[in-house]
Amino acid sequence: MTMSQSGGRRRPPTIHDVAREAGVSRGTVSRVLNGGHYVSPAAQEAVNAAIRRTGYVVNRHARSLITGRSDSIGFLLTEPQERFFEDPNFNVLLRGCTQALAAHDIPLLLMLAGTDDERRRITRYITAGHVDGVLLVSSHSGDPVAEQLRDAGVPLVMCGKPIGVGSKISYVAADDRDGARDMVRHLVSLGRRRVGMVTGPLDTPGGVERLAGYREVLTESGIELDERLVTSGDYSRASGEAGAELLLERAPDMDAVFVASDLMAQGVLSALQRAGRSVPGDVAVGGFDDSSAAVAASPELTTIRQPYDRISSEMVRVLLAQIGGEDPAAVILPTELVKRRST
Amino acid sequence: MTMSQSGGRRRPPTIHDVAREAGVSRGTVSRVLNGGHYVSPAAQEAVNAAIRRTGYVVNRHARSLITGRSDSIGFLLTEPQERFFEDPNFNVLLRGCTQALAAHDIPLLLMLAGTDDERRRITRYITAGHVDGVLLVSSHSGDPVAEQLRDAGVPLVMCGKPIGVGSKISYVAADDRDGARDMVRHLVSLGRRRVGMVTGPLDTPGGVERLAGYREVLTESGIELDERLVTSGDYSRASGEAGAELLLERAPDMDAVFVASDLMAQGVLSALQRAGRSVPGDVAVGGFDDSSAAVAASPELTTIRQPYDRISSEMVRVLLAQIGGEDPAAVILPTELVKRRST
DNA sequence: CATGCTTCTGTGAGCGTTCACAGTAGAGAA
DNA sequence: TTCTCTACTGTGAACGCTCACAGAAGCATG
């Protein structure tokens, strides 16, 4: 019972051991392992039995050395990390990607590039071929890392539309503009006419698109645009709070507000409450994301659901396809209006 | 300008190329790389220059194949994932571990074991030697994975004290009991005498310890324990809400409540507000964690800060030491009372 | 002049795979 | 019988690195 002391890992069985055990050669075992054809049912069976008996697991390093693939994927975050780690959506995305990859038996390497130094180190690591591809989260504008990786020939998929247009980079995103349109149409259909907006950062495509959707619907509804009703935040709770205060000051008659993220909407709710406005009585509030922040808020937020579970699985699908040689692709997924108590 | 087409990564330089470039042998390059001694300053310099010129990066697979080390660490979560990913502390922990490892140039593999199937697959992967060690988050009782890994000789550090006592497993934890004592002492010092508690799950050490601290301080303060003032939750927001409702029903004269997590405390605040109790006027509320939920709550929560940044760096330190051959170790870190507006 | 010691350097072997190629056996056709 | 074709199997080489070992200097000591 003391056969394996602490730190005393026994040398694991190799493909050689399996071959001997099954009475075949290394080549045959390798063929069975890699689903190759041209292997007899008898050998197939013998090898599988031997694998089970010996508890063999392939040595990925040896395999990678010869195939040149690492059979692993990097998940790279180049945003200021506080903001993203605060965002419940990020978690959903990370979890979804991990699970989608696990279904292919591919490990996910988590990489956080906060500083320039870290970014350089990680870029170097990636371009050295230590991962087969990268899932990139970086909505922040002017981030050169995406193009750098693409130019190095690294398969790459971004979450959200990249800023640098025209560049052949795969991405998966929710339909921001359409989502915004749905929400604003909903607010207008409730009879609200003085509809404000707290946008996201306007140097990101998401921020711009949601604002565009807002403007389109108001115009289509024959409601005059009023710039005093628009201010922008940075997706953080605090910036929502500040935004709402500003809007109330500039347009006290505001009767609805579309907020570009649930987290900011939480801040908006606080500010409205402090100003003595009831929600949704005086002011209807619509969020965006349908993150856990939406149900944590009180009243619970009407919001636009971004299908993060599908986004993550699509990112993985597109990335694996690209690694398999296919061309970069863009995927835009539909959003959904989720009605709750804040409107 | 079309030298690197999409997918066309050039073969990276090998140690051989560097050796030729520097006019030395592979052995010497390897010695420089691995900080070995017995290499002349001249050779040292020549090799470094050659590395810079060629842009050489070591092929980790080839290295791992011979050293037997993978130079990577697994971060394994065997909890129901929803709960943990909802918890802001988990993010801080994950981020901290990633960064602490990055400082050693070690990649972190994220592994999520929700189902039994996934657990088996991952255990197999780990014991096959694909990672050098594991950072394990699994406060949930009766989880066999820790002992399984230990028995397989895999270096292992847990976050939080493991349930199976006596087992030689490293862990890093905050001082739950002491933190609870601080909080309850604080509440008592405010003159509160009917102090309730919503505990965490009592099949976890953290849950038990915080309850123990609560009882100790009340007893020491000469306040009679009243079981109607204690109920337990599962750290989720919803369970805090339910817990507070129960306590109010059983003990309407409650004038303070110690809640074993900030997330649950958010729920408690909602329930109190709905019941028309003012915080901290009628009821003082103390949380635990000092997560981002504490400042998002209104009023902002007085809470016990768990030093998650230090926990993560200690976990990495202990794990690397253990990989280096040292014995398993237990580290208990002090907590800190953070006073805000809820008390 | 041989001997030993220290400091440095080159070389061959081997880590566990996969891949290309050569080979074998058996079936069917000439 | 001999030949060809198909279905399968074994073998050597290679992937890029580290490690152990064998040397080669340079210098002091016997």
XYZ file of C-alpha atoms (C1' of nucleotides) in Angstrom:
746
model
C 0.000 0.000 0.000
C 3.023 2.257 0.056
C 3.889 1.716 -3.555
C 3.521 5.285 -4.646
C 5.114 7.702 -2.262
C 4.537 11.400 -2.555
C 6.273 12.640 -5.650
C 6.956 9.131 -6.862
C 5.117 8.955 -10.149
C 5.838 5.708 -11.969
C 6.986 5.954 -15.538
C 3.829 5.810 -17.593
C 3.415 3.128 -20.250
C 4.511 4.057 -23.766
C 3.176 3.089 -27.119
C 5.869 0.455 -27.099
C 4.429 -1.221 -24.013
C 1.011 -1.257 -25.589
C 2.398 -2.743 -28.794
C 4.148 -5.529 -26.901
C 1.074 -6.189 -24.787
C -1.125 -6.395 -27.874
C 1.374 -8.372 -29.900
C 1.561 -5.814 -32.693
C 3.950 -3.093 -33.746
C 4.138 0.582 -32.769
C 2.824 1.544 -36.151
C -0.371 -0.397 -35.706
C -0.989 1.066 -32.286
C -0.439 4.539 -33.683
C -2.906 3.824 -36.484
C -5.539 2.708 -34.016
C -4.917 5.776 -31.904
C -5.270 8.187 -34.781
C -8.292 6.547 -36.327
C -6.292 5.596 -39.379
C -7.728 3.059 -41.775
C -6.126 -0.147 -42.891
C -6.139 -1.875 -39.546
C -7.799 -5.247 -39.056
C -10.640 -5.654 -36.595
C -8.602 -8.227 -34.684
C -5.650 -5.854 -34.249
C -7.997 -3.029 -33.445
C -9.520 -5.029 -30.650
C -6.201 -6.282 -29.305
C -4.807 -2.779 -29.182
C -7.824 -1.325 -27.442
C -7.700 -4.089 -24.854
C -4.003 -3.474 -24.293
C -4.605 0.246 -23.875
C -7.241 -0.464 -21.279
C -5.032 -2.931 -19.424
C -1.974 -0.733 -19.355
C -3.826 2.526 -18.763
C -1.922 4.047 -21.631
C -2.354 7.723 -22.425
C -0.582 9.272 -25.367
C 2.388 11.502 -24.624
C 1.333 14.741 -26.208
C 4.814 16.184 -26.196
C 6.214 13.423 -28.326
C 3.287 13.692 -30.666
C 3.562 17.449 -30.913
C 7.262 17.269 -31.551
C 6.670 15.410 -34.760
C 3.299 16.726 -35.912
C 4.220 20.328 -35.245
C 0.803 20.882 -33.737
C 0.476 21.565 -30.025
C -3.141 20.426 -29.776
C -3.853 23.284 -27.449
C -5.540 26.641 -27.833
C -4.804 29.961 -26.178
C -7.504 32.160 -24.717
C -6.051 35.632 -24.767
C -7.417 38.650 -22.965
C -5.762 41.943 -23.786
C -8.245 44.175 -22.041
C -7.637 45.930 -18.773
C -8.372 42.897 -16.695
C -10.325 44.452 -13.887
C -13.109 45.514 -16.153
C -13.453 42.202 -17.861
C -13.154 40.021 -14.866
C -15.844 42.101 -13.269
C -18.096 41.376 -16.211
C -20.193 38.247 -15.739
C -20.331 37.752 -19.498
C -16.657 37.219 -19.651
C -17.021 34.287 -17.322
C -19.700 32.739 -19.438
C -17.539 33.149 -22.491
C -14.479 31.652 -20.849
C -16.437 28.736 -19.511
C -18.120 28.119 -22.841
C -14.843 28.103 -24.731
C -13.235 25.764 -22.225
C -16.065 23.316 -22.503
C -16.343 23.478 -26.262
C -12.639 22.754 -26.526
C -12.810 19.991 -23.945
C -15.278 18.221 -26.212
C -12.422 18.023 -28.721
C -9.966 17.016 -26.009
C -8.095 20.266 -26.465
C -6.777 22.089 -23.422
C -7.244 25.831 -23.077
C -4.338 28.005 -22.010
C -5.404 31.160 -20.243
C -3.313 34.178 -21.159
C -3.720 37.612 -19.667
C -1.933 40.515 -21.231
C -2.428 43.548 -19.046
C 0.861 45.343 -19.549
C 2.861 45.861 -22.731
C 5.509 43.603 -21.326
C 3.083 40.789 -20.875
C 1.705 41.366 -24.334
C 5.138 41.013 -25.867
C 5.941 37.880 -23.919
C 2.660 36.262 -24.860
C 2.864 37.232 -28.514
C 6.273 35.668 -28.641
C 4.996 32.546 -26.958
C 2.132 32.233 -29.406
C 4.094 32.910 -32.563
C 6.643 30.342 -31.442
C 3.935 27.796 -32.153
C 3.128 26.810 -28.593
C -0.570 26.965 -29.361
C -2.368 26.052 -32.563
C -4.688 29.009 -32.450
C -5.982 31.851 -30.367
C -9.364 32.941 -29.074
C -8.949 36.660 -28.607
C -10.942 39.031 -26.443
C -9.935 42.602 -27.115
C -12.645 45.058 -27.937
C -10.336 47.901 -27.085
C -9.382 49.983 -30.064
C -5.917 50.312 -31.460
C -4.816 46.999 -30.061
C -2.227 45.759 -32.533
C -2.136 42.219 -31.242
C -4.783 40.836 -33.582
C -3.064 41.989 -36.735
C 0.291 40.959 -35.356
C -0.924 37.425 -34.815
C -2.688 37.285 -38.165
C 0.469 38.462 -39.926
C 2.419 35.748 -38.134
C 0.001 33.246 -39.615
C -1.588 32.252 -36.336
C -5.196 31.061 -36.640
C -7.284 33.542 -34.752
C -10.872 34.251 -33.821
C -12.011 37.362 -32.048
C -14.989 37.896 -29.831
C -16.743 40.923 -31.211
C -16.089 42.748 -34.437
C -12.515 43.991 -34.735
C -11.881 47.666 -35.240
C -9.360 47.511 -38.050
C -11.809 47.036 -40.901
C -11.130 45.026 -44.006
C -8.520 42.974 -42.265
C -9.153 39.300 -42.837
C -9.690 38.270 -39.239
C -12.357 35.865 -38.077
C -14.791 37.039 -35.501
C -18.006 36.041 -33.800
C -20.320 38.706 -32.497
C -23.857 39.341 -31.446
C -25.946 41.575 -33.642
C -25.494 44.744 -31.598
C -27.407 47.046 -33.851
C -30.375 44.745 -34.154
C -30.422 44.172 -30.413
C -30.401 47.888 -29.752
C -33.220 48.341 -32.240
C -35.310 45.741 -30.460
C -34.856 47.400 -27.110
C -35.608 50.911 -28.284
C -38.637 49.714 -30.247
C -39.812 48.074 -27.039
C -39.409 51.311 -25.063
C -41.196 53.323 -27.717
C -44.003 50.776 -27.859
C -44.575 51.460 -24.159
C -45.401 55.016 -25.084
C -42.094 56.555 -24.013
C -40.977 59.494 -26.105
C -38.079 61.001 -24.153
C -35.765 58.021 -24.468
C -32.196 58.532 -23.275
C -29.158 56.393 -23.821
C -25.978 55.622 -21.952
C -23.704 54.215 -24.643
C -20.654 52.005 -24.332
C -17.212 53.272 -25.280
C -17.481 54.777 -28.735
C -14.109 53.509 -29.841
C -15.522 49.981 -29.924
C -17.765 48.615 -32.668
C -20.249 47.365 -30.079
C -20.553 50.815 -28.594
C -21.037 52.434 -31.968
C -23.533 49.887 -33.283
C -25.800 50.061 -30.269
C -25.928 53.812 -30.533
C -26.679 53.567 -34.242
C -29.573 51.191 -33.565
C -30.963 53.578 -30.976
C -30.870 56.494 -33.382
C -32.368 54.560 -36.261
C -35.427 53.442 -34.333
C -36.108 56.868 -32.873
C -35.883 58.414 -36.321
C -38.092 55.731 -37.823
C -40.618 56.383 -35.055
C -40.705 60.033 -35.850
C -39.096 61.031 -32.577
C -36.666 63.875 -32.785
C -33.113 63.089 -31.722
C -31.925 65.116 -28.762
C -28.223 65.006 -28.043
C -28.836 66.003 -24.434
C -30.351 62.548 -24.018
C -27.148 60.738 -24.971
C -24.011 60.217 -22.927
C -21.364 57.551 -22.925
C -19.837 55.259 -20.349
C -17.242 52.540 -20.288
C -19.473 49.569 -19.405
C -18.629 49.863 -15.704
C -21.211 50.230 -13.002
C -19.788 53.544 -11.866
C -19.942 55.077 -15.313
C -23.623 54.131 -15.536
C -24.302 55.952 -12.336
C -22.497 59.062 -13.509
C -24.211 58.881 -16.894
C -27.678 58.768 -15.395
C -26.947 61.746 -13.185
C -25.816 63.736 -16.175
C -28.886 62.817 -18.230
C -31.259 63.714 -15.414
C -29.629 67.064 -15.103
C -29.736 67.805 -18.810
C -33.147 66.296 -19.490
C -35.275 65.989 -16.352
C -38.233 64.900 -18.464
C -36.544 61.679 -19.584
C -39.051 58.830 -19.342
C -36.908 55.913 -20.508
C -33.259 55.068 -20.881
C -31.481 52.446 -22.886
C -28.202 51.456 -21.237
C -25.555 49.657 -23.274
C -24.674 47.158 -20.545
C -26.386 45.571 -17.566
C -23.592 46.578 -15.261
C -24.022 50.222 -16.232
C -27.772 49.766 -15.913
C -27.262 48.788 -12.293
C -25.548 52.103 -11.793
C -28.373 53.870 -13.595
C -30.917 52.261 -11.288
C -29.019 53.484 -8.240
C -28.865 57.015 -9.569
C -32.555 57.054 -10.488
C -33.491 55.736 -7.096
C -31.415 58.396 -5.407
C -33.085 61.045 -7.553
C -36.471 59.806 -6.392
C -37.583 58.453 -9.761
C -39.501 55.200 -9.756
C -38.631 52.428 -12.185
C -40.435 51.652 -14.407
C -43.113 54.179 -13.346
C -41.228 57.417 -14.010
C -38.413 56.009 -16.074
C -38.225 52.687 -17.890
C -34.742 51.181 -17.998
C -33.432 48.736 -20.588
C -30.066 47.023 -20.329
C -27.906 44.988 -22.632
C -26.212 41.592 -22.173
C -28.614 39.643 -19.974
C -25.772 38.914 -17.615
C -26.259 37.788 -14.046
C -26.223 41.490 -13.185
C -29.629 41.787 -14.862
C -31.396 39.546 -12.379
C -29.330 40.804 -9.462
C -30.600 44.305 -10.085
C -33.754 45.565 -8.470
C -36.071 45.829 -10.184
C -34.886 43.048 -12.440
C -33.743 44.403 -15.754
C -35.397 44.119 -19.109
C -32.413 43.537 -21.329
C -31.052 42.198 -24.602
C -29.736 38.727 -24.330
C -26.399 38.130 -25.992
C -26.089 34.432 -26.737
C -22.692 33.984 -25.092
C -23.002 30.254 -24.966
C -23.433 30.166 -28.715
C -20.784 32.802 -29.219
C -18.228 30.661 -27.439
C -19.104 27.489 -29.279
C -19.051 29.322 -32.600
C -15.679 30.835 -31.798
C -14.284 27.392 -31.178
C -15.908 25.972 -34.287
C -14.568 28.736 -36.513
C -11.108 28.509 -34.989
C -10.845 24.759 -35.441
C -12.057 25.110 -39.018
C -9.406 27.703 -39.643
C -6.726 25.506 -38.158
C -8.005 22.830 -40.509
C -7.226 25.127 -43.395
C -10.475 26.959 -44.016
C -10.640 30.685 -44.641
C -11.410 33.222 -41.932
C -15.103 33.735 -41.336
C -17.385 36.227 -39.651
C -20.379 35.021 -37.669
C -23.116 37.316 -36.430
C -25.603 35.850 -34.007
C -29.089 37.129 -33.257
C -29.979 38.649 -29.915
C -33.201 38.388 -27.985
C -35.288 40.822 -25.979
C -35.874 39.609 -22.441
C -38.677 41.461 -20.705
C -38.484 41.877 -16.946
C -39.726 44.362 -14.396
C -37.709 47.466 -15.243
C -39.860 48.449 -18.262
C 5.067 41.495 -48.833
C 3.200 38.276 -49.467
C 5.784 36.093 -47.846
C 3.565 34.722 -45.153
C 0.215 33.661 -46.477
C -2.583 32.770 -44.116
C -1.682 29.510 -42.460
C 1.869 29.662 -43.783
C 3.971 29.784 -40.681
C 7.666 29.470 -41.470
C 9.582 26.761 -39.718
C 10.920 28.398 -36.580
C 14.660 28.383 -35.880
C 15.963 25.499 -33.795
C 18.729 25.295 -31.276
C 20.845 24.054 -34.131
C 20.419 27.264 -36.076
C 21.368 29.283 -33.041
C 24.440 27.148 -32.482
C 25.606 27.588 -36.060
C 24.902 31.321 -35.934
C 26.870 31.697 -32.714
C 29.673 29.409 -33.803
C 29.248 27.042 -30.888
C 27.632 23.673 -30.314
C 24.101 22.714 -29.334
C 25.304 21.815 -25.886
C 26.603 25.276 -25.215
C 23.409 26.909 -26.387
C 21.429 24.597 -24.162
C 23.634 25.479 -21.215
C 23.088 29.172 -21.790
C 19.356 28.607 -22.086
C 19.096 26.683 -18.873
C 21.344 28.948 -16.872
C 23.864 26.175 -16.465
C 27.314 27.070 -15.226
C 30.577 26.366 -16.944
C 30.045 28.594 -19.938
C 32.501 31.329 -20.863
C 31.388 34.943 -21.008
C 32.349 35.091 -24.664
C 30.176 32.111 -25.580
C 27.395 33.425 -23.384
C 27.394 36.682 -25.274
C 27.636 35.073 -28.702
C 24.708 32.794 -27.960
C 22.517 35.567 -26.640
C 23.241 37.644 -29.707
C 22.410 34.725 -31.970
C 19.167 34.131 -30.129
C 18.220 37.743 -30.599
C 19.128 37.699 -34.281
C 17.287 34.510 -35.108
C 14.301 35.156 -32.862
C 14.732 31.728 -31.409
C 12.213 30.439 -28.880
C 12.683 27.074 -27.267
C 10.436 24.257 -28.450
C 8.767 23.225 -25.236
C 7.559 19.943 -26.617
C 11.036 18.739 -27.406
C 12.226 19.877 -24.030
C 9.348 18.239 -22.214
C 9.852 15.021 -24.068
C 13.251 14.585 -22.535
C 12.879 16.285 -19.157
C 9.561 14.617 -18.408
C 8.236 17.911 -17.121
C 5.499 19.727 -19.010
C 6.278 23.153 -17.573
C 2.610 23.838 -17.305
C 0.123 23.865 -14.446
C -3.516 22.922 -14.363
C -6.147 25.043 -12.656
C -8.928 22.628 -11.833
C -12.415 23.567 -10.760
C -14.607 20.692 -9.638
C -17.425 22.776 -8.252
C -20.778 23.244 -9.904
C -19.550 25.887 -12.266
C -22.457 28.252 -12.214
C -21.980 29.074 -8.590
C -18.298 29.660 -8.849
C -18.289 31.617 -12.029
C -20.905 33.827 -10.477
C -18.579 34.478 -7.570
C -16.316 37.485 -8.126
C -13.704 35.961 -5.831
C -13.189 33.102 -8.160
C -12.192 35.524 -10.871
C -9.687 37.219 -8.649
C -8.232 33.866 -7.734
C -7.992 32.699 -11.320
C -6.431 35.923 -12.445
C -3.958 35.912 -9.564
C -2.858 32.366 -10.276
C -2.434 33.057 -13.970
C -0.283 36.064 -13.293
C 1.798 34.430 -10.599
C 2.527 31.565 -12.967
C 3.238 33.896 -15.861
C 6.017 35.412 -13.772
C 7.650 31.988 -13.915
C 6.847 31.651 -17.614
C 4.489 28.788 -16.880
C 1.208 28.557 -18.749
C -2.003 27.799 -16.918
C -4.416 25.201 -18.289
C -7.992 25.827 -17.301
C -9.895 22.643 -16.499
C -13.543 22.515 -15.589
C -14.984 19.303 -14.230
C -18.704 19.706 -13.922
C -19.866 16.186 -14.667
C -18.427 12.870 -13.522
C -17.432 12.177 -17.077
C -15.410 15.341 -17.305
C -13.850 14.593 -13.948
C -12.669 11.209 -15.150
C -11.298 12.570 -18.381
C -9.426 15.337 -16.621
C -8.039 13.092 -13.904
C -6.731 10.822 -16.584
C -5.191 13.737 -18.412
C -3.483 14.979 -15.280
C -2.163 11.668 -14.055
C -0.767 11.033 -17.513
C 1.709 13.770 -16.675
C 0.399 16.458 -18.991
C 0.745 19.011 -16.241
C 3.373 19.256 -13.528
C 0.952 20.148 -10.808
C -2.579 21.215 -10.046
C -4.211 24.187 -8.369
C -7.486 22.779 -7.134
C -10.662 24.615 -6.235
C -13.149 22.247 -4.697
C -14.634 23.185 -1.386
C -17.432 20.751 -1.964
C -17.382 17.837 0.418
C -16.816 14.255 -0.531
C -14.995 15.173 -3.705
C -12.537 12.340 -4.234
C -10.448 14.108 -6.804
C -7.941 15.606 -4.380
C -7.026 12.310 -2.786
C -7.009 10.621 -6.152
C -4.471 13.077 -7.473
C -2.394 12.935 -4.320
C -2.305 9.158 -4.486
C -1.171 9.373 -8.078
C 1.737 11.479 -6.881
C 0.608 14.680 -8.566
C 1.760 17.853 -6.815
C -1.356 19.581 -5.615
C -2.460 22.683 -3.761
C -6.010 23.368 -2.755
C -7.733 26.653 -2.209
C -9.365 26.355 1.191
C -8.925 23.675 3.767
C -9.771 20.220 2.443
C -12.444 18.192 4.150
C -10.686 14.853 4.455
C -8.621 15.634 7.524
C -5.148 14.287 8.170
C -4.536 13.734 4.500
C -1.231 15.210 3.474
C -2.515 17.745 0.970
C -1.241 21.290 0.637
C -3.703 24.097 0.969
C -3.883 27.843 1.282
C -6.805 29.396 3.089
C -7.924 32.532 4.795
C -8.424 32.402 8.518
C -12.182 31.928 8.433
C -12.708 31.590 12.138
C -10.663 34.630 12.984
C -12.405 36.666 10.299
C -15.802 35.680 11.646
C -14.698 36.606 15.143
C -13.619 40.053 13.987
C -16.927 40.709 12.322
C -19.082 39.545 15.193
C -16.952 41.460 17.681
C -17.499 44.510 15.506
C -21.283 44.016 15.532
C -21.324 43.494 19.285
C -19.182 46.573 19.800
C -21.910 48.576 18.061
C -24.232 47.566 20.857
C -26.121 44.883 18.931
C -27.281 41.978 21.047
C -29.644 40.050 18.780
C -27.056 39.064 16.204
C -28.207 36.570 13.576
C -26.169 34.591 11.111
C -26.658 33.168 7.644
C -23.937 30.542 7.381
C -22.355 28.986 4.321
C -22.829 25.317 3.517
C -21.988 23.363 6.649
C -20.335 20.544 4.766
C -17.444 22.867 3.961
C -14.706 23.844 6.416
C -15.227 27.512 5.612
C -18.890 27.266 6.481
C -18.191 25.491 9.742
C -15.358 27.755 10.827
C -17.255 30.968 10.298
C -20.135 29.650 12.340
C -17.750 28.582 15.083
C -16.218 32.055 15.214
C -19.669 33.594 15.490
C -20.609 31.368 18.412
C -17.336 31.872 20.231
C -17.563 35.633 20.240
C -21.187 35.714 21.338
C -20.388 33.343 24.193
C -17.348 35.348 25.185
C -19.487 38.482 25.174
C -21.980 36.905 27.497
C -24.721 36.833 24.894
C -26.919 33.786 24.952
C -26.913 31.703 21.773
C -30.293 31.470 20.130
C -30.642 28.857 17.421
C -33.554 30.724 15.905
C -31.007 33.345 14.888
C -28.991 30.928 12.746
C -29.789 29.535 9.317
C -27.655 28.323 6.495
C -27.314 29.106 2.814
C -25.153 27.980 -0.065
C -23.286 31.234 -0.757
C -25.705 32.203 -3.532
C -27.582 35.465 -3.582
C -30.927 33.706 -3.582
C -30.131 31.662 -0.498
C -29.226 34.836 1.361
C -32.591 36.322 0.543
C -34.396 33.216 1.731
C -32.279 33.040 4.857
C -33.040 36.602 5.868
C -36.764 36.059 5.423
C -36.597 33.015 7.663
C -34.634 34.821 10.358
C -37.010 37.799 10.355
C -39.913 35.460 10.785
C -38.311 33.520 13.620
C -36.690 36.481 15.356
C -38.271 39.789 14.406
C -36.170 41.562 17.027
C -32.901 40.768 15.230
C -30.715 43.892 15.187
C -27.691 42.615 13.282
C -26.805 39.764 10.980
C -23.509 38.264 9.981
C -23.705 36.749 6.505
C -21.058 34.271 5.409
C -20.635 35.711 1.911
C -21.112 39.068 0.228
C -23.296 37.563 -2.430
C -25.660 36.177 0.194
C -25.486 39.519 1.984
C -26.818 41.188 -1.156
C -29.791 38.894 -0.904
C -30.151 39.702 2.773
C -30.197 43.415 1.999
C -32.985 42.928 -0.530
C -35.050 40.933 1.936
C -34.544 43.478 4.722
C -35.460 46.320 2.438
C -38.607 44.521 1.378
C -39.479 43.929 5.026
C -39.141 47.635 5.657
C -36.077 47.405 7.868
C -33.449 50.077 7.452
C -29.776 49.175 7.185
C -27.835 49.848 9.340
C -30.475 51.639 11.428
C -32.700 48.693 12.301
C -30.372 45.902 11.313
C -26.608 46.024 10.806
C -25.360 43.684 8.102
C -21.871 42.226 7.873
C -20.656 40.214 4.898
C -17.657 38.077 4.154
C -15.177 38.101 1.220
C -14.883 41.760 0.279
C -15.709 40.832 -3.272
C -16.904 43.325 -5.847
C -20.405 42.441 -4.666
C -19.637 44.278 -1.414
C -19.270 47.666 -3.075
C -22.017 46.978 -5.585
C -24.489 46.485 -2.744
C -26.426 49.371 -1.361
C -25.618 50.317 1.248
C -22.055 49.247 0.690
C -21.207 46.261 2.828
C -18.999 46.093 5.850
C -17.244 42.815 5.245
C -14.236 40.617 5.952
C -11.590 40.886 3.333
C -10.149 37.599 2.162
C -6.714 38.279 0.684
C -7.344 36.486 -2.596
C -4.400 38.096 -4.288
C -2.123 36.691 -1.626
C -3.964 33.390 -1.613
C -3.304 32.909 -5.286
C 0.354 33.840 -5.113
C 0.826 31.577 -2.097
C -0.882 28.711 -3.883
C 1.530 29.063 -6.752
C 4.503 29.394 -4.440
C 3.591 26.284 -2.474
C 2.865 24.307 -5.617
C 6.154 25.174 -7.267
C 7.983 24.313 -4.064
C 6.244 20.986 -3.964
C 7.129 20.285 -7.574
C 10.669 21.122 -6.573
C 10.550 18.302 -4.043
C 9.428 20.006 -0.866
C 6.803 18.548 1.424
C 3.152 19.581 1.323
C 2.408 22.677 3.368
C -0.592 24.462 4.810
C -0.770 28.245 4.713
C -3.346 30.253 6.622
C -3.592 33.931 5.819
C -5.048 36.647 8.014
C -8.256 38.446 7.086
C -9.163 42.056 7.611
C -12.298 43.868 8.701
C -13.397 46.447 6.148
C -15.908 48.920 7.563
C -18.445 50.421 5.202
C -21.961 51.773 5.455
C -23.969 48.667 6.290
C -22.960 48.622 9.991
C 58.017 16.385 -18.159
C 54.280 14.067 -16.329
C 50.235 14.660 -13.461
C 46.234 16.536 -11.688
C 42.778 19.955 -11.343
C 39.574 23.325 -13.026
C 36.989 25.317 -16.566
C 34.943 25.006 -20.589
C 33.119 22.697 -25.077
C 31.513 19.157 -28.454
C 29.179 14.713 -29.369
C 26.188 10.757 -29.320
C 22.310 8.823 -27.475
C 17.705 8.905 -26.476
C 13.003 10.881 -24.930
C 7.889 8.756 -27.343
C 5.744 9.642 -31.095
C 4.309 9.808 -36.354
C 5.219 9.248 -41.087
C 6.763 7.273 -45.317
C 8.023 3.320 -47.138
C 8.820 -1.400 -47.724
C 7.145 -5.604 -47.047
C 3.789 -9.795 -46.361
C -0.279 -12.557 -46.872
C -4.290 -13.859 -49.131
C -7.629 -13.579 -52.890
C -8.689 -13.538 -57.449
C -7.362 -13.500 -62.442
C -4.597 -15.024 -66.247
C 1.472 -22.007 -61.390
C 2.407 -17.112 -61.563
C 1.064 -12.563 -61.421
C -1.421 -8.536 -59.712
C -4.076 -6.215 -56.536
C -5.817 -5.159 -52.038
C -5.555 -5.091 -47.145
C -2.849 -4.899 -43.685
C 1.636 -4.670 -40.752
C 6.474 -3.691 -39.365
C 10.600 -0.668 -39.454
C 13.823 3.116 -39.626
C 14.190 7.825 -39.505
C 13.122 12.079 -37.793
C 11.096 15.835 -34.754
C 14.283 19.405 -31.271
C 15.898 19.132 -27.281
C 18.751 17.694 -22.751
C 21.900 14.868 -20.461
C 25.970 12.276 -19.545
C 30.236 11.748 -20.945
C 34.478 12.442 -23.124
C 37.652 15.448 -24.301
C 40.593 19.968 -24.721
C 42.675 23.560 -23.087
C 45.155 26.326 -19.369
C 47.573 26.401 -15.241
C 49.700 24.973 -11.041
C 51.964 21.220 -8.679
C 54.831 17.112 -8.096
